[in-house]
mmCIF file of C-alpha atoms and ligand atoms in Angstrom:
data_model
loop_
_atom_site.group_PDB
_atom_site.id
_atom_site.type_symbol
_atom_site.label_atom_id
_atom_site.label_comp_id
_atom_site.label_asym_id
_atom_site.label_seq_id
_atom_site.Cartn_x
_atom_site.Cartn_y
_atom_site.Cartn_z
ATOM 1 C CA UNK A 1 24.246 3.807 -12.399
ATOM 2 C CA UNK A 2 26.107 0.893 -10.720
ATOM 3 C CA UNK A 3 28.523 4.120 -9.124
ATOM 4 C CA UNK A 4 25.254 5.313 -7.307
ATOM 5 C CA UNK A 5 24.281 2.300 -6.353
ATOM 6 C CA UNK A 6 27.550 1.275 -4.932
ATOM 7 C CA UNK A 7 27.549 4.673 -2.996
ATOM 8 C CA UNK A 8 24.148 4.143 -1.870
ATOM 9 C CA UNK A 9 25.380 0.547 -0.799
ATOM 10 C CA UNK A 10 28.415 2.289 1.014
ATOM 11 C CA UNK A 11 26.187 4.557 3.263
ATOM 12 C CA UNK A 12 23.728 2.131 4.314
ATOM 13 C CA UNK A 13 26.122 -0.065 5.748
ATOM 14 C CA UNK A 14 28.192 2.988 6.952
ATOM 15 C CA UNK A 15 24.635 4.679 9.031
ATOM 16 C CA UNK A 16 23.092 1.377 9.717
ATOM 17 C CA UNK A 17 20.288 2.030 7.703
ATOM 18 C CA UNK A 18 17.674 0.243 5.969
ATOM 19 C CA UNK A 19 15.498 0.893 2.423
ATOM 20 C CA UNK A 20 12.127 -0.610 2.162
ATOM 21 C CA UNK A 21 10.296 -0.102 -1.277
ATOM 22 C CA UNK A 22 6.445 -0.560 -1.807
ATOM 23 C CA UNK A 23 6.394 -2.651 -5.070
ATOM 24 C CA UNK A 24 4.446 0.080 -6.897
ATOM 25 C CA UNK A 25 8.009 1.960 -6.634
ATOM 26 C CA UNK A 26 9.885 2.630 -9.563
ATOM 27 C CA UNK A 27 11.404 -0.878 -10.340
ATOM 28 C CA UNK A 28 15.294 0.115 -10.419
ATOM 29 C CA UNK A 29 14.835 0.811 -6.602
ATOM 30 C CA UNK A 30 14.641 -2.709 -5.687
ATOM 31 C CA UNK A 31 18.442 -2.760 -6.246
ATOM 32 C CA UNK A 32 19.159 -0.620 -3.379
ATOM 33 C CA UNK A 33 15.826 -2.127 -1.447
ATOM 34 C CA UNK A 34 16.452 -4.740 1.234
ATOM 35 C CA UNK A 35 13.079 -5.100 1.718
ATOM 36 C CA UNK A 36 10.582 -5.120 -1.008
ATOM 37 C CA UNK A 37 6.665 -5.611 -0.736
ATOM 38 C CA UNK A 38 3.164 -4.384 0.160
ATOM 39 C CA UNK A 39 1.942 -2.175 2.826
ATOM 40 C CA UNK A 40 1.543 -4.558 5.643
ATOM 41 C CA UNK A 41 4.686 -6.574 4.814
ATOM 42 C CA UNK A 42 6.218 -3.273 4.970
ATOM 43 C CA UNK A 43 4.827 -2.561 8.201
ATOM 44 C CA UNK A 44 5.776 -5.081 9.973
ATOM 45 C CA UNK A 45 9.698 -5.116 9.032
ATOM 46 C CA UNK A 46 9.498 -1.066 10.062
ATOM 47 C CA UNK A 47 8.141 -2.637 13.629
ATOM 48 C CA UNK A 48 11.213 -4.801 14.085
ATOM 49 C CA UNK A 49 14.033 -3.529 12.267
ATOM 50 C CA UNK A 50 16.926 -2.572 14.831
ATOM 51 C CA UNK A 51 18.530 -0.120 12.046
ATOM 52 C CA UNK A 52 19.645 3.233 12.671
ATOM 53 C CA UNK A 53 17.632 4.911 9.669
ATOM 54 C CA UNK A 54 14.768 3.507 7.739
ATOM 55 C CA UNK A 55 14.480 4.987 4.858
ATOM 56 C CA UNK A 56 11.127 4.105 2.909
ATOM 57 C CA UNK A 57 11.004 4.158 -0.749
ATOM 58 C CA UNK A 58 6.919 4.817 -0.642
ATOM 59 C CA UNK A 59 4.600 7.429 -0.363
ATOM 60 C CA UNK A 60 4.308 10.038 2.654
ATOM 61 C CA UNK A 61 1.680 7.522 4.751
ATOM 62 C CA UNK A 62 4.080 4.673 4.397
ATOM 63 C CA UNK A 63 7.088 6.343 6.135
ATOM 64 C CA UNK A 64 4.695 8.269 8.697
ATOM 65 C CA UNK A 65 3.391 4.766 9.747
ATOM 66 C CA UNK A 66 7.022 3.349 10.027
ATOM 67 C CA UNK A 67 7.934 6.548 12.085
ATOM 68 C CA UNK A 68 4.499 5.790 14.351
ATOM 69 C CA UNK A 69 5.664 2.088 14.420
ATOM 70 C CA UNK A 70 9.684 2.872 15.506
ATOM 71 C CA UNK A 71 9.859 5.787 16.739
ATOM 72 C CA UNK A 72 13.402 6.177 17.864
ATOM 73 C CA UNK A 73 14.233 5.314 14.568
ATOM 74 C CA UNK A 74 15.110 8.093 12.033
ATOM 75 C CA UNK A 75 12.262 7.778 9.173
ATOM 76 C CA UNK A 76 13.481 9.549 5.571
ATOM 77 C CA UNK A 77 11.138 9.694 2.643
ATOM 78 C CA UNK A 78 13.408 10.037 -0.578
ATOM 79 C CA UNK A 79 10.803 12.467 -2.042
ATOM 80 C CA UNK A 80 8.988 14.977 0.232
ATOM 81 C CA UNK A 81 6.061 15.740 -1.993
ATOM 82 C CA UNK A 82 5.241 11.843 -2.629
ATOM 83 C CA UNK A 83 1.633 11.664 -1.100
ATOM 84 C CA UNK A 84 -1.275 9.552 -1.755
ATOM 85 C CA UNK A 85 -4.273 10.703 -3.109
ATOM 86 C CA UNK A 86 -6.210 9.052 -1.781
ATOM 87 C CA UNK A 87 -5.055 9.567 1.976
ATOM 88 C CA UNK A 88 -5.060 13.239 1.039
ATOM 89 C CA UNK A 89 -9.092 12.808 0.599
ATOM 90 C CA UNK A 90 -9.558 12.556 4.170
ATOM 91 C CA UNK A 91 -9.109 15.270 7.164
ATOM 92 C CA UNK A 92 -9.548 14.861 10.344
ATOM 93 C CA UNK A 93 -12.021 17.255 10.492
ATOM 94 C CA UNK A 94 -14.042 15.073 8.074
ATOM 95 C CA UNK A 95 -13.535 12.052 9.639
ATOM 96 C CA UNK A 96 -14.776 13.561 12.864
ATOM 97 C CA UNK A 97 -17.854 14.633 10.643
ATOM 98 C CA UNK A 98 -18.210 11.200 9.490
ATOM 99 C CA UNK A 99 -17.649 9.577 12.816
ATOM 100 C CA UNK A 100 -20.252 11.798 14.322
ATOM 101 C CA UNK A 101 -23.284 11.015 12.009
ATOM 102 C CA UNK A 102 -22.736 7.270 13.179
ATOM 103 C CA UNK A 103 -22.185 7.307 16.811
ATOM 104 C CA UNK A 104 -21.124 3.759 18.709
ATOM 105 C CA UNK A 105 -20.100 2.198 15.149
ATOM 106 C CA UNK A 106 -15.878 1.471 15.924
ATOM 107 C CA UNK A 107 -13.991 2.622 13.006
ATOM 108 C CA UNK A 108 -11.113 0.535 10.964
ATOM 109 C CA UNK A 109 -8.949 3.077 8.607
ATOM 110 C CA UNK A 110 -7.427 1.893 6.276
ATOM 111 C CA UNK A 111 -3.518 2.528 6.477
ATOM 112 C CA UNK A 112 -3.350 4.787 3.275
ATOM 113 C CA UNK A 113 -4.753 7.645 5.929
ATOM 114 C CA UNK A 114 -2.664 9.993 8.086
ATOM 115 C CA UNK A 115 -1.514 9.667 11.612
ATOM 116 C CA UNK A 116 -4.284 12.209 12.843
ATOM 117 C CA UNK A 117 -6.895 10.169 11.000
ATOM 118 C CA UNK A 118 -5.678 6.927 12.708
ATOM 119 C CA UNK A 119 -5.362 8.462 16.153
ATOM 120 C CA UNK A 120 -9.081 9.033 15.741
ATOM 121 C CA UNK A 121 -9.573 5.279 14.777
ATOM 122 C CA UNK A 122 -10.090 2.167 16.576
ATOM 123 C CA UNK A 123 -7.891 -0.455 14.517
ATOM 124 C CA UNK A 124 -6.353 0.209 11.049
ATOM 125 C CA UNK A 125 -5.691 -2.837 8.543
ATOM 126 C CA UNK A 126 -3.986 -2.856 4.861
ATOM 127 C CA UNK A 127 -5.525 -4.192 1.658
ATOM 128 C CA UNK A 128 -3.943 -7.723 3.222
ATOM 129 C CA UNK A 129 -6.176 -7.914 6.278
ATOM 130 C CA UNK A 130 -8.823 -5.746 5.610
ATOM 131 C CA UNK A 131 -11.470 -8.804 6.159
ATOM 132 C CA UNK A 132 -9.373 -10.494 8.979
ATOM 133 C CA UNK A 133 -9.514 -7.003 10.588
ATOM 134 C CA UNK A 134 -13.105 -6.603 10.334
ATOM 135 C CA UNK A 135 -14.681 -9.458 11.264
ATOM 136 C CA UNK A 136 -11.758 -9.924 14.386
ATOM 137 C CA UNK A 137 -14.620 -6.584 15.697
ATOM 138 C CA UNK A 138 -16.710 -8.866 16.033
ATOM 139 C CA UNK A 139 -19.834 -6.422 15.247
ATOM 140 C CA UNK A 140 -22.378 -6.484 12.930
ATOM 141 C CA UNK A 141 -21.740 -2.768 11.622
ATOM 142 C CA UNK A 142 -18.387 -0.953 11.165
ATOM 143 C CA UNK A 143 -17.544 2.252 9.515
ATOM 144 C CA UNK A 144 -14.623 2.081 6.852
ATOM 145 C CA UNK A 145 -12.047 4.953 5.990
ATOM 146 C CA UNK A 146 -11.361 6.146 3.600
ATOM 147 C CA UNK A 147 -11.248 3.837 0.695
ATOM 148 C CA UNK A 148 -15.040 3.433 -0.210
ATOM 149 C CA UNK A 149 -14.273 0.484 -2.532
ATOM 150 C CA UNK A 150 -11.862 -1.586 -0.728
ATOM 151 C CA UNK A 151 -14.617 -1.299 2.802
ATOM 152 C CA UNK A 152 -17.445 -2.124 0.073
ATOM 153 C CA UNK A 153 -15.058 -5.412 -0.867
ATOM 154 C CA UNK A 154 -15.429 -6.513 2.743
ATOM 155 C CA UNK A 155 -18.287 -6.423 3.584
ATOM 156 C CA UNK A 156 -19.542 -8.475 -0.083
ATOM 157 C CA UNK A 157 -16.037 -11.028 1.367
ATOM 158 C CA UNK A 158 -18.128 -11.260 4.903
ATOM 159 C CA UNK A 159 -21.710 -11.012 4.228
ATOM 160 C CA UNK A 160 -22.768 -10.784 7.756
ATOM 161 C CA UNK A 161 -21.197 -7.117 8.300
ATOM 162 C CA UNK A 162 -22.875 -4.039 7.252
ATOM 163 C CA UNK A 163 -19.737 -1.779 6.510
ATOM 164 C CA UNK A 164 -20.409 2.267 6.098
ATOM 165 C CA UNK A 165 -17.573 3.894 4.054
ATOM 166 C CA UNK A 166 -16.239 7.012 3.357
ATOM 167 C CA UNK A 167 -16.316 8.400 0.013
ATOM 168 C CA UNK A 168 -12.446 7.590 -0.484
ATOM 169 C CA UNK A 169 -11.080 6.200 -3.488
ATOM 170 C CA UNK A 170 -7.743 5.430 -5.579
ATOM 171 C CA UNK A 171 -7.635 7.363 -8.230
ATOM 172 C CA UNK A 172 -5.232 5.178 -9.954
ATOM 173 C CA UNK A 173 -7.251 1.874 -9.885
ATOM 174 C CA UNK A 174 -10.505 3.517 -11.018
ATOM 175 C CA UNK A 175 -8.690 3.743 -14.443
ATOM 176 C CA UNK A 176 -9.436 0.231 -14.643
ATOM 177 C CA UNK A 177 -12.975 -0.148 -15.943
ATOM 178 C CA UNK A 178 -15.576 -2.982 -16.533
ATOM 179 C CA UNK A 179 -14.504 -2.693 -20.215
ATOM 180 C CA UNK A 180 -11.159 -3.303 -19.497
ATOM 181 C CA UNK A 181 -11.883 -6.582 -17.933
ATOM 182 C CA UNK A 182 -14.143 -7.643 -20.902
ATOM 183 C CA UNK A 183 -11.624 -6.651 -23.442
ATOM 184 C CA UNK A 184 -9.061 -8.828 -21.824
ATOM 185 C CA UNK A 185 -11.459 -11.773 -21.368
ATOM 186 C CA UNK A 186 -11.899 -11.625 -24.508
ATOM 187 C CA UNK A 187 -8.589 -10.804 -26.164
ATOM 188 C CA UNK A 188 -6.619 -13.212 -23.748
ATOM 189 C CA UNK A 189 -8.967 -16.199 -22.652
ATOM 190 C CA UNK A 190 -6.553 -18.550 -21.166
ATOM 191 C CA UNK A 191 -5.111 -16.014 -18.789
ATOM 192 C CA UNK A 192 -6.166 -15.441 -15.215
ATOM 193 C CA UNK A 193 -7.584 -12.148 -14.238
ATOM 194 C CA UNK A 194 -6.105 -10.563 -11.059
ATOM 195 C CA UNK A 195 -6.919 -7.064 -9.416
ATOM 196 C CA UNK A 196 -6.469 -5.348 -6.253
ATOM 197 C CA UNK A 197 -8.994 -4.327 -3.801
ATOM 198 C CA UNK A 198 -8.885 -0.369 -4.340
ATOM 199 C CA UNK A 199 -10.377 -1.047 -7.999
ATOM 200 C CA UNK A 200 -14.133 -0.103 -8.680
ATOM 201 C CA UNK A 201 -16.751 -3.087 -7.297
ATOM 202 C CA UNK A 202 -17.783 -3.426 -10.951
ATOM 203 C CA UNK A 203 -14.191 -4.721 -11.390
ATOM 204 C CA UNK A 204 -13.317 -6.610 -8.561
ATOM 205 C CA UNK A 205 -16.610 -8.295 -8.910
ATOM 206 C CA UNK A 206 -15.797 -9.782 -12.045
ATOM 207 C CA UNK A 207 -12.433 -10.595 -12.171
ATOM 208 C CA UNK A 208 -10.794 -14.183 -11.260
ATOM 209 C CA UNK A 209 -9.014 -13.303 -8.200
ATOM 210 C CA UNK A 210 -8.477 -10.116 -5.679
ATOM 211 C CA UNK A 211 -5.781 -9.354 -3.141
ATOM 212 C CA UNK A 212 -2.771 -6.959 -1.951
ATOM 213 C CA UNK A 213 -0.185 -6.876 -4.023
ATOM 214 C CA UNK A 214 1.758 -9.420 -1.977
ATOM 215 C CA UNK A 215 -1.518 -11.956 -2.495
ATOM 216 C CA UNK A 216 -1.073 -10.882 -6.359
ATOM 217 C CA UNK A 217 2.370 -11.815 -6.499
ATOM 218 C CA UNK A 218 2.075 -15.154 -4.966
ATOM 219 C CA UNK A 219 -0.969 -16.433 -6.488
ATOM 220 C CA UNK A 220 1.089 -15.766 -10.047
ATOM 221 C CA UNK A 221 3.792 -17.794 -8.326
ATOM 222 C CA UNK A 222 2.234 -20.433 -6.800
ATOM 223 C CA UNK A 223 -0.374 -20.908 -9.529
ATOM 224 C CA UNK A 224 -0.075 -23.358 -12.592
ATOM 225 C CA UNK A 225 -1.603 -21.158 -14.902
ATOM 226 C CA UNK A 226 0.973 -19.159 -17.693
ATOM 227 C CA UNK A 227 -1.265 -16.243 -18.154
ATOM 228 C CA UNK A 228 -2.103 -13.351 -16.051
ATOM 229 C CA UNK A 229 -3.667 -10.078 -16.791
ATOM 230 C CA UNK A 230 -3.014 -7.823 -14.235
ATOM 231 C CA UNK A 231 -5.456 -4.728 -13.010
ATOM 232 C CA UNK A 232 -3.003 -3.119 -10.326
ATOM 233 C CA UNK A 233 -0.237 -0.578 -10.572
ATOM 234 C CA UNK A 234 1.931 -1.181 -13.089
ATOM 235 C CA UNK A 235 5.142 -1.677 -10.413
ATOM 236 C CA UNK A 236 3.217 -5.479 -9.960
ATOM 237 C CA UNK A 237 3.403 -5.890 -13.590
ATOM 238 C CA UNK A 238 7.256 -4.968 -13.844
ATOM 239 C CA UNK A 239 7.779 -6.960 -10.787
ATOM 240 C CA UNK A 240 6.188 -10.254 -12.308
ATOM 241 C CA UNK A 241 7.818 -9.613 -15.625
ATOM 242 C CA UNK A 242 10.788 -9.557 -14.491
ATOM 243 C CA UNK A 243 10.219 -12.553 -11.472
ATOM 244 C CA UNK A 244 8.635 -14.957 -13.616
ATOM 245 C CA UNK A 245 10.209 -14.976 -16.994
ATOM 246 C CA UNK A 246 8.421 -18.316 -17.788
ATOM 247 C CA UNK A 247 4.754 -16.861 -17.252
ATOM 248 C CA UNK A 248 2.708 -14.528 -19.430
ATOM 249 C CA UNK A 249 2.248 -11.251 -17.404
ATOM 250 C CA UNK A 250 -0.351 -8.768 -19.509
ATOM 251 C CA UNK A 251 -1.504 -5.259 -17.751
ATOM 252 C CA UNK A 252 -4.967 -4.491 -17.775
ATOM 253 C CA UNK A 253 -4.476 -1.331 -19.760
ATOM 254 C CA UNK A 254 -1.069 0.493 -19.987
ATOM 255 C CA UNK A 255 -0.360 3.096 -17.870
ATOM 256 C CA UNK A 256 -1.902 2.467 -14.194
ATOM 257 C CA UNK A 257 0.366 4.553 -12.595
ATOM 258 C CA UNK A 258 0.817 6.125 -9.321
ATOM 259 C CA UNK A 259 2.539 9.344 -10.479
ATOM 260 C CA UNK A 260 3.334 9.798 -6.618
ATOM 261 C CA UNK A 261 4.808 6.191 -6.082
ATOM 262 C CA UNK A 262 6.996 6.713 -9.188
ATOM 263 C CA UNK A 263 8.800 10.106 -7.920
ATOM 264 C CA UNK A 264 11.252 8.531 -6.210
ATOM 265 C CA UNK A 265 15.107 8.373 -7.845
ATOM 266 C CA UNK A 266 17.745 6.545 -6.883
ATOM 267 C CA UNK A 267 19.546 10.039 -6.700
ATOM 268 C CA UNK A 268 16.923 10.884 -4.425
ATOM 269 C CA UNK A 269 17.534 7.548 -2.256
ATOM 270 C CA UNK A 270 21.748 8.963 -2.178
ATOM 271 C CA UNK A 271 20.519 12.398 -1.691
ATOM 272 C CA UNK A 272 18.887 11.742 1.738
ATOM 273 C CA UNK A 273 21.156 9.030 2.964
ATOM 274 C CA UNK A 274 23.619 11.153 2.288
ATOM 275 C CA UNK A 275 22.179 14.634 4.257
ATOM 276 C CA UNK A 276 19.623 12.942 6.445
ATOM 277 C CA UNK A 277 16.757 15.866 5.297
ATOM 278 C CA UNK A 278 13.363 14.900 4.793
ATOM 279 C CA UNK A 279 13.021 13.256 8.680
ATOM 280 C CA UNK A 280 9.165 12.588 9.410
ATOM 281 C CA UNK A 281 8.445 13.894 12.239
ATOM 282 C CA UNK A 282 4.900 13.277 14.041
ATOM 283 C CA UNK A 283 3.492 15.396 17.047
ATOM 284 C CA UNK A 284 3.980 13.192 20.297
ATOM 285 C CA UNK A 285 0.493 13.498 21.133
ATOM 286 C CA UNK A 286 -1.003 11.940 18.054
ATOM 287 C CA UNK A 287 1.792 9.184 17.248
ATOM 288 C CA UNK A 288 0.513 7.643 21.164
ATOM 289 C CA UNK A 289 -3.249 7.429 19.606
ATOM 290 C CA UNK A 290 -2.213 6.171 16.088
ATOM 291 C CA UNK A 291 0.266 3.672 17.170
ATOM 292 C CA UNK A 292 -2.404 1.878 19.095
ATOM 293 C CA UNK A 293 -4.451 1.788 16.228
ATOM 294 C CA UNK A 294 -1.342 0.075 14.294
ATOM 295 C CA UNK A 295 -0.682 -2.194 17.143
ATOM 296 C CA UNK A 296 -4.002 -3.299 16.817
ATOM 297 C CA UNK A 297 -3.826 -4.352 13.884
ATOM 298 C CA UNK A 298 -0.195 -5.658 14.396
ATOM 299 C CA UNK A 299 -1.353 -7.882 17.233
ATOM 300 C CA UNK A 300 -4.607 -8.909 15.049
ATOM 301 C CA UNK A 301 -2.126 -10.019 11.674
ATOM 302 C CA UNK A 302 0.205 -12.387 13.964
HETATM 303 P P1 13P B 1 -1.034 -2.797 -0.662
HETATM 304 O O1 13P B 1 0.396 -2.504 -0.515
HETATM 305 O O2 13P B 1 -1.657 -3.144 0.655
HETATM 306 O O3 13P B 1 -1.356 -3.799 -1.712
HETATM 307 O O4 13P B 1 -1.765 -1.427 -1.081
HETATM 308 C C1 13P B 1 -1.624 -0.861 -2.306
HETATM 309 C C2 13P B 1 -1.559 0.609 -2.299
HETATM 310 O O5 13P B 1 -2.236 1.290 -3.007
HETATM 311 C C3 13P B 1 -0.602 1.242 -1.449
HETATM 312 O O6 13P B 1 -0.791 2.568 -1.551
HETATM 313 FE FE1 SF4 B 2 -2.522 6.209 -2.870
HETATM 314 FE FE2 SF4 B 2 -3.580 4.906 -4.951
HETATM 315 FE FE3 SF4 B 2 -1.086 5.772 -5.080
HETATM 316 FE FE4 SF4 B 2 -1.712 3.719 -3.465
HETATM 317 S S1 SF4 B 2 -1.824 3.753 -5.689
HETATM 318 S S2 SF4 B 2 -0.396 5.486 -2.977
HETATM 319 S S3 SF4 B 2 -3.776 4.358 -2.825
HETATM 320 S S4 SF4 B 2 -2.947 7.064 -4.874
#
């Protein structure tokens, strides 16, 4: 292991490259990882790194989006098959269906989407600044893509905005049932409850707190509570665990996993450092309409 790591070390200086990992990624990758965090975090750096090579520990979106956002940059995704469900539950020629039944509505996508979707969109947003985002439209109705639950989250966090979703979802956080959050209320009642915005309505509804990831992590840091149960992927959980040694950190239920966050290897990280393969590539035409979308949002998150 440390040999790898070392190597992988060696070439990053060598190609002036960078790694940034999504904290749902496998938690030995933060040792290679300069910069670790949520999608918008994540975003930003891939906006204003002046490396060589990025090469994002993530899912196929994430790397697409850095590609979109620095596009001279060379953008390698460790594992070529990583996708995200629930990105994959949206074509463009659906969203152009769903678009049409609602003409004159302005559409925010969410960034779990592709780079076709989001050329289609008027402003994209993350799990961070999915309310910011909305209500900076300044309209009363907006349509939301694709992640149903997180656009339903909104519009209950802004009251005056009717928000239309697609029928998206995370498979991964619908694990996480009502039940779940009763059990733990009842097994742990000192702790905190904290869930993401991609979990069922019925969850996030009822729990004490929801946010990104990053909001997740910093409300266990910056809180004076001990206990937390977590309803997220279980990267956060390994990630508090090991941050805060001093605080209780309980997962909702075992095994909320992103099987496609958790492909990635360190040998995979060496593997394209090493030959440069798996380059994103996005068609010229597309990456001008989805980068607007991004800057957009970019511009809207200062
Ligand atoms: P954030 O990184 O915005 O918390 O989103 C979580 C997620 O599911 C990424 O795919
Ligand atoms: Fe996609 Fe859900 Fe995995 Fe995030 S956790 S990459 S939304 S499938």
């Amino acid at each position: 292991m440390p040999d790898i790591i070392e190597k992988i070390k060696y070439l990053k200086k060598q190609k002036n490259a960078v790694i940034l990992a999504h904290c749902y990624q496998p938690v030995e990758i933060d040792k290679v990882a300069d910069y670790v965090g949520d999608s918008l975090y994540l975003s930003q750096i891939a906006s204003k790194t002046d490396a060589d090579i990025i090469v994002f520990a993530g899912v196929y979106f994430m790397a697409q989006t850095a590609k979109l956002l620095s596009p001279s940059k060379k953008v390698l995704l460790p594992q070529i098959e990583a996708g995200c469900r629930m990105s994959d539950m949206l074509s463009l020629d659906q969203l152009k269906e769903f678009v049409s039944k609602h003409p004159s509505i302005p559409a925010v996508c969410y960034v779990n989407s592709t780079a076709e979707v989001k050329a289609e969109c008027d402003i994209c947003c993350t799990s961070s600044n999915a309310v910011n985002i909305v209500k900076s439209l300044g309209k009363s109705k907006v349509l939301f893509v694709p992640d149903t639950y997180l656009g339903k989250w909104v519009e209950k966090q802004l009251g005056n905005v009717e928000v239309i979703t697609y029928p998206g979802f995370c498979p991964t956080h619908l694990q996480i049932r009502p039940n779940d959050v009763e059990n733990a209320r009842k097994k742990y009642p000192k702790s905190l409850i904290l869930a993401h915005p991609e979990c069922h309505m019925s969850v996030s509804s009822i729990v004490d707190f929801v946010g990104s990831t990053s909001e997740i992590m910093k409300f266990v840091k910056t809180s004076k509570e001990k206990s937390f149960v977590i309803a997220t992927e279980q990267g956060v959980v390994d990630r508090l665990k090991r941050d805060f040694p001093n605080k209780e950190i309980i997962p909702i239920k075992n095994n909320i996993i992103c099987p496609n966050m958790k492909m990635t290897s360190l040998e995979d990280i060496l593997y394209v450092l090493e030959t440069e393969e798996n380059e994103i590539i996005v068609n010229k035409e597309t990456a001008k309409r989805a980068v607007n979308c991004l800057d957009r949002m970019l511009e809207a998150s200062k």
